[in-house]
CSV table of C-alpha atoms in Angstrom, one decimal:
chain,number,residue,atom,x,y,z
A,1,MET,CA,-1.9,25.9,3.2
A,2,GLY,CA,-4.9,25.7,1.6
A,3,SER,CA,-6.3,29.2,0.9
A,4,GLY,CA,-8.5,29.2,4.3
A,5,ASP,CA,-5.2,28.7,6.4
A,6,VAL,CA,-3.6,32.1,6.2
A,7,GLU,CA,-3.9,33.4,9.7
A,8,SER,CA,-2.1,36.2,11.6
A,9,ALA,CA,0.8,35.7,13.5
A,10,GLY,CA,-1.3,36.3,16.7
A,11,ASP,CA,-3.8,33.9,15.7
A,12,ARG,CA,-0.6,31.3,16.2
A,13,ASN,CA,0.3,32.4,19.9
A,14,GLU,CA,-0.5,31.3,22.9
A,15,PRO,CA,-3.9,33.9,24.6
A,16,GLY,CA,-2.0,37.1,25.3
A,17,GLY,CA,0.1,37.1,22.4
A,18,ALA,CA,3.0,35.3,24.1
A,19,VAL,CA,5.4,32.9,21.6
A,20,PRO,CA,4.3,29.4,22.9
A,21,ALA,CA,7.8,27.9,24.8
A,22,GLY,CA,8.9,24.3,24.0
A,23,GLU,CA,8.0,23.1,20.6
A,24,LEU,CA,8.9,19.9,19.1
A,25,ALA,CA,11.0,20.1,15.8
A,26,GLY,CA,9.2,21.4,12.6
A,27,GLY,CA,7.1,23.9,15.0
A,28,ARG,CA,5.1,21.1,16.3
A,29,ALA,CA,4.2,22.2,20.0
A,30,GLN,CA,5.7,20.2,22.9
A,31,PRO,CA,2.5,19.0,25.5
A,32,LYS,CA,3.5,20.2,29.1
A,33,THR,CA,0.3,18.8,30.9
A,34,ASP,CA,-2.4,15.8,30.2
A,35,LYS,CA,-5.0,18.5,29.2
A,36,SER,CA,-2.4,19.8,26.3
A,37,GLU,CA,-1.6,16.4,25.3
A,38,ALA,CA,-5.6,15.5,25.0
A,39,THR,CA,-5.7,18.7,23.0
A,40,ARG,CA,-3.1,17.8,20.7
A,41,ALA,CA,-4.4,14.2,20.2
A,42,LEU,CA,-8.2,15.8,19.7
A,43,ILE,CA,-6.7,18.0,16.9
A,44,LEU,CA,-4.8,14.9,15.4
A,45,GLU,CA,-7.9,12.5,15.3
A,46,THR,CA,-10.2,15.1,14.0
A,47,ALA,CA,-7.9,16.1,11.5
A,48,MET,CA,-7.2,12.6,10.2
A,49,ARG,CA,-10.7,11.6,10.0
A,50,MET,CA,-11.3,15.3,7.9
A,51,PHE,CA,-8.6,13.6,5.6
A,52,GLN,CA,-10.3,10.6,5.0
A,53,GLU,CA,-13.9,11.7,4.3
A,54,ARG,CA,-13.1,15.0,2.6
A,55,GLY,CA,-9.6,14.6,1.4
A,56,TYR,CA,-5.8,16.2,2.5
A,57,GLU,CA,-6.1,18.8,-0.4
A,58,LYS,CA,-9.5,20.0,0.7
A,59,THR,CA,-9.2,20.2,4.4
A,60,THR,CA,-8.0,23.4,6.0
A,61,MET,CA,-6.6,24.3,9.5
A,62,ARG,CA,-9.6,26.5,10.2
A,63,ALA,CA,-11.9,23.8,9.2
A,64,ILE,CA,-10.1,21.1,11.4
A,65,ALA,CA,-10.3,23.4,14.4
A,66,ALA,CA,-14.0,24.0,14.0
A,67,GLU,CA,-14.6,20.7,13.7
A,68,ALA,CA,-12.1,20.0,17.0
A,69,GLY,CA,-14.2,22.5,19.1
A,70,VAL,CA,-10.7,24.8,19.2
A,71,SER,CA,-9.7,27.8,18.4
A,72,VAL,CA,-7.6,28.0,15.1
A,73,GLY,CA,-4.6,29.8,17.4
A,74,ASN,CA,-4.5,26.9,19.6
A,75,ALA,CA,-4.5,24.2,16.5
A,76,TYR,CA,-1.6,26.2,15.0
A,77,TYR,CA,-0.2,26.3,18.5
A,78,TYR,CA,0.2,22.3,18.6
A,79,PHE,CA,0.7,22.0,14.7
A,80,SER,CA,2.2,25.2,13.1
A,81,ALA,CA,1.0,24.3,9.6
A,82,LYS,CA,-1.6,21.7,8.2
A,83,GLU,CA,1.3,19.6,6.7
A,84,PHE,CA,2.7,18.9,10.0
A,85,LEU,CA,0.0,16.8,10.9
A,86,ILE,CA,1.6,14.4,8.7
A,87,GLN,CA,4.4,14.3,11.1
A,88,GLY,CA,2.2,13.8,14.0
A,89,PHE,CA,0.3,11.0,12.4
A,90,TYR,CA,3.7,9.6,11.5
A,91,ASP,CA,4.4,9.4,15.2
A,92,ARG,CA,1.4,8.2,16.3
A,93,MET,CA,1.1,5.3,13.6
A,94,THR,CA,4.6,4.4,14.7
A,95,TYR,CA,3.8,4.1,18.2
A,96,ASP,CA,0.9,2.2,17.4
A,97,HIS,CA,2.7,-0.3,15.0
A,98,ALA,CA,5.4,-0.8,17.4
A,99,ALA,CA,2.8,-2.1,20.4
A,100,ASP,CA,0.8,-3.9,17.8
A,101,ALA,CA,3.9,-6.0,16.5
A,102,ARG,CA,5.3,-6.7,20.0
A,103,ALA,CA,2.0,-8.1,21.1
A,104,ARG,CA,1.6,-10.5,18.1
A,105,MET,CA,5.2,-11.5,18.5
A,106,ALA,CA,5.1,-12.5,22.1
A,107,GLY,CA,6.3,-16.2,22.4
A,108,VAL,CA,7.8,-16.5,18.6
A,109,LYS,CA,11.6,-16.9,18.2
A,110,ASP,CA,11.8,-17.8,14.4
A,111,PHE,CA,13.4,-14.7,12.9
A,112,SER,CA,11.9,-15.0,9.6
A,113,GLN,CA,8.3,-15.4,11.5
A,114,ARG,CA,8.7,-12.1,13.8
A,115,LEU,CA,10.3,-10.3,10.8
A,116,GLU,CA,6.8,-10.7,8.7
A,117,ILE,CA,4.9,-10.3,12.1
A,118,ALA,CA,6.3,-7.0,12.1
A,119,LEU,CA,5.7,-5.8,8.3
A,120,VAL,CA,2.1,-7.4,8.4
A,121,SER,CA,1.5,-5.2,11.7
A,122,TRP,CA,2.6,-2.3,9.8
A,123,LEU,CA,-0.1,-2.9,7.2
A,124,ASP,CA,-3.1,-3.6,9.1
A,125,THR,CA,-2.1,-0.3,11.8
A,126,ALA,CA,-1.8,1.8,7.9
A,127,ALA,CA,-4.6,0.2,6.4
A,128,PRO,CA,-7.7,2.7,7.3
A,129,TYR,CA,-5.3,5.7,5.8
A,130,HIS,CA,-4.6,3.8,2.8
A,131,GLU,CA,-7.0,6.1,0.6
A,132,PHE,CA,-5.3,9.1,1.2
A,133,SER,CA,-1.6,8.2,1.4
A,134,ALA,CA,-0.5,9.0,-1.6
A,135,GLN,CA,-1.7,12.9,-0.6
A,136,PHE,CA,0.8,12.3,2.1
A,137,PHE,CA,3.3,10.5,0.5
A,138,ARG,CA,3.8,13.7,-2.0
A,139,THR,CA,5.2,15.8,0.8
A,140,ALA,CA,6.7,13.2,2.8
A,141,ALA,CA,8.8,12.0,-0.5
A,142,ASP,CA,10.5,15.7,-0.8
A,143,PRO,CA,14.5,14.4,0.1
A,144,THR,CA,14.6,18.1,1.7
A,145,SER,CA,11.5,18.2,3.7
A,146,SER,CA,11.7,17.9,7.5
A,147,LEU,CA,8.7,15.7,7.0
A,148,SER,CA,10.6,13.2,5.0
A,149,PRO,CA,11.0,9.8,7.2
A,150,PHE,CA,14.6,10.2,6.5
A,151,SER,CA,14.9,13.5,8.1
A,152,ASN,CA,16.0,14.9,11.5
A,153,GLU,CA,12.7,16.0,12.5
A,154,SER,CA,11.5,12.5,12.0
A,155,HIS,CA,14.0,10.9,14.2
A,156,PRO,CA,11.6,10.1,17.2
A,157,ALA,CA,9.2,8.1,14.8
A,158,ARG,CA,12.4,6.4,13.3
A,159,ALA,CA,14.1,5.6,16.4
A,160,THR,CA,10.8,3.9,17.8
A,161,ALA,CA,10.7,1.7,14.3
A,162,VAL,CA,14.3,1.2,14.4
A,163,GLU,CA,14.2,-0.1,18.0
A,164,LEU,CA,11.1,-2.4,17.0
A,165,PHE,CA,13.2,-3.9,14.6
A,166,ARG,CA,16.0,-4.6,17.1
A,167,ASP,CA,13.7,-6.4,19.5
A,168,VAL,CA,12.7,-8.3,16.1
A,169,LEU,CA,16.0,-9.5,15.7
A,170,GLN,CA,17.2,-9.9,19.6
A,171,GLY,CA,14.0,-11.9,20.5
A,172,SER,CA,14.7,-14.3,17.4
A,173,GLU,CA,17.0,-17.5,18.0
A,174,LEU,CA,19.3,-15.9,15.3
A,175,ALA,CA,20.6,-12.9,16.8
A,176,PRO,CA,23.1,-15.0,19.1
A,177,LYS,CA,24.8,-16.7,16.2
A,178,LEU,CA,25.5,-13.5,14.0
A,179,ASP,CA,28.4,-11.1,14.0
A,180,ALA,CA,27.7,-8.3,16.4
A,181,GLU,CA,28.5,-5.4,14.2
A,182,LEU,CA,25.8,-6.7,11.8
A,183,VAL,CA,23.6,-7.1,14.5
A,184,GLU,CA,23.8,-3.5,15.3
A,185,LEU,CA,23.6,-2.4,11.9
A,186,LEU,CA,20.5,-4.8,11.2
A,187,PRO,CA,17.8,-3.0,12.7
A,188,ASP,CA,18.3,0.3,10.4
A,189,VAL,CA,18.5,-1.9,7.3
A,190,LEU,CA,15.5,-4.0,8.4
A,191,TRP,CA,13.6,-0.3,9.1
A,192,LEU,CA,14.6,0.4,5.2
A,193,HIS,CA,13.1,-3.1,4.3
A,194,LEU,CA,9.7,-1.1,5.5
A,195,MET,CA,10.2,1.5,3.7
A,196,VAL,CA,10.3,-0.4,0.4
A,197,VAL,CA,7.1,-1.8,1.4
A,198,VAL,CA,5.3,1.5,2.6
A,199,LEU,CA,6.4,2.8,-1.0
A,200,TYR,CA,4.9,-0.5,-2.8
A,201,TRP,CA,1.7,-0.1,-0.5
A,202,VAL,CA,1.4,3.9,-1.3
A,203,PHE,CA,0.8,2.7,-4.8
A,204,ASP,CA,-1.0,-0.7,-4.6
A,205,ARG,CA,-4.7,-0.3,-5.5
A,206,THR,CA,-5.6,-3.9,-4.9
A,207,GLU,CA,-8.2,-5.4,-3.0
A,208,ASP,CA,-6.9,-5.1,0.8
A,209,THR,CA,-3.2,-4.3,-0.9
A,210,GLU,CA,-3.0,-8.0,-1.3
A,211,ARG,CA,-0.3,-7.4,-3.5
A,212,THR,CA,1.6,-5.8,-0.9
A,213,ARG,CA,0.5,-8.1,1.7
A,214,GLU,CA,2.1,-10.8,-1.4
A,215,PHE,CA,5.2,-9.1,-1.1
A,216,VAL,CA,6.0,-9.4,2.3
A,217,ARG,CA,5.3,-12.8,2.7
A,218,ARG,CA,7.6,-13.7,-0.2
A,219,SER,CA,10.4,-11.4,0.3
A,220,THR,CA,10.7,-11.9,3.9
A,221,PRO,CA,11.9,-15.5,4.2
A,222,MET,CA,14.5,-14.8,1.2
A,223,ALA,CA,15.5,-11.6,3.5
A,224,ALA,CA,16.1,-13.7,6.5
A,225,ARG,CA,17.7,-16.6,4.1
A,226,VAL,CA,20.1,-14.0,3.1
A,227,ILE,CA,20.8,-12.9,6.8
A,228,ASN,CA,20.7,-16.0,8.4
A,229,LEU,CA,23.7,-17.3,6.0
A,230,SER,CA,26.2,-14.3,7.1
A,231,ARG,CA,26.9,-16.5,10.1
A,232,TYR,CA,28.7,-18.9,7.9
A,233,ARG,CA,32.5,-18.2,7.8
A,234,ILE,CA,32.5,-18.9,4.1
A,235,PHE,CA,30.4,-15.5,3.5
A,236,ARG,CA,32.1,-13.5,6.0
A,237,PRO,CA,34.1,-11.4,3.4
A,238,ILE,CA,30.7,-10.6,1.7
A,239,VAL,CA,29.5,-9.9,5.2
A,240,ARG,CA,32.7,-7.4,5.3
A,241,ASP,CA,31.9,-5.8,2.4
A,242,ALA,CA,27.9,-5.1,2.9
A,243,LYS,CA,28.7,-3.8,6.2
A,244,GLY,CA,31.2,-1.2,4.7
A,245,LEU,CA,28.7,-0.5,2.3
A,246,ILE,CA,25.6,0.3,4.9
A,247,GLN,CA,28.0,2.1,7.4
A,248,ASP,CA,29.4,4.5,4.3
A,249,PHE,CA,26.7,5.1,2.1
A,250,ILE,CA,23.0,3.9,3.5
A,251,LEU,CA,23.1,4.9,7.2
A,252,PRO,CA,24.7,8.7,6.5
A,253,THR,CA,21.3,9.3,4.5
A,254,ILE,CA,19.7,9.1,7.7
A,255,GLY,CA,19.1,11.8,9.9
A,256,LYS,CA,20.4,11.5,13.4
A,257,THR,CA,21.6,7.9,12.8
A,258,ALA,CA,22.6,6.4,16.3
A,259,VAL,CA,25.5,4.5,14.6
A,260,LYS,CA,28.7,5.4,16.4
A,261,GLN,CA,31.7,7.1,14.3
A,262,PRO,CA,35.2,6.6,15.1
A,263,PRO,CA,37.1,9.1,16.7
A,264,ALA,CA,39.0,11.5,14.2
A,265,SER,CA,42.8,10.5,14.4
């Protein structure tokens, strides 16, 4: 927190000093009513605007609360520290991205096209926040941080994104032709591909992040061809090896992965 963000324990509680019941992971309050959800959204939207105007480091929780017209204690009720606004931003942007990508993919059956649509949709959804994305990345890049996209605390937003990539695959003409186990693993792998795009995007300073967009245009058909080749018998041994690597080394690094482990013998 910034120097102006130090509050007493009482300031962080609801009126009357009671510790709020029901919190999201990382100390984020779980909204219970339409009014509380509206307040949480107001605080988050105000923070995002101020981050764009002033920068992340120069924006304090006290300033965010004042701009939103809420008490500092109320702001801390929904976000226990300024850093957790990053998680709120991640949650909301992931939801917006999934809705936008699904709308764009409607009626498209080609897997490569669907994958590119989903990735470009993310770039368009994230575009307004690119200027201060590097500040967010410094916090989220810490592998021990609960704000990392790979952490258990980020599981809800990550699950939303993985489910989108499941739709990318299942809504295509390619899914019925692939090995069933590979179909189950691919959404997580495609999400990891998005994380590579995000990393490139964070450091891209070309106009309208054109280099990242070109990277998506060129890498997506390549990824689609590799996945398409996996359905041929000659490539089955390679596919089995790839599945083993994914299950043993990649998925275990992602918090609360949905992949079922075999029962202990």
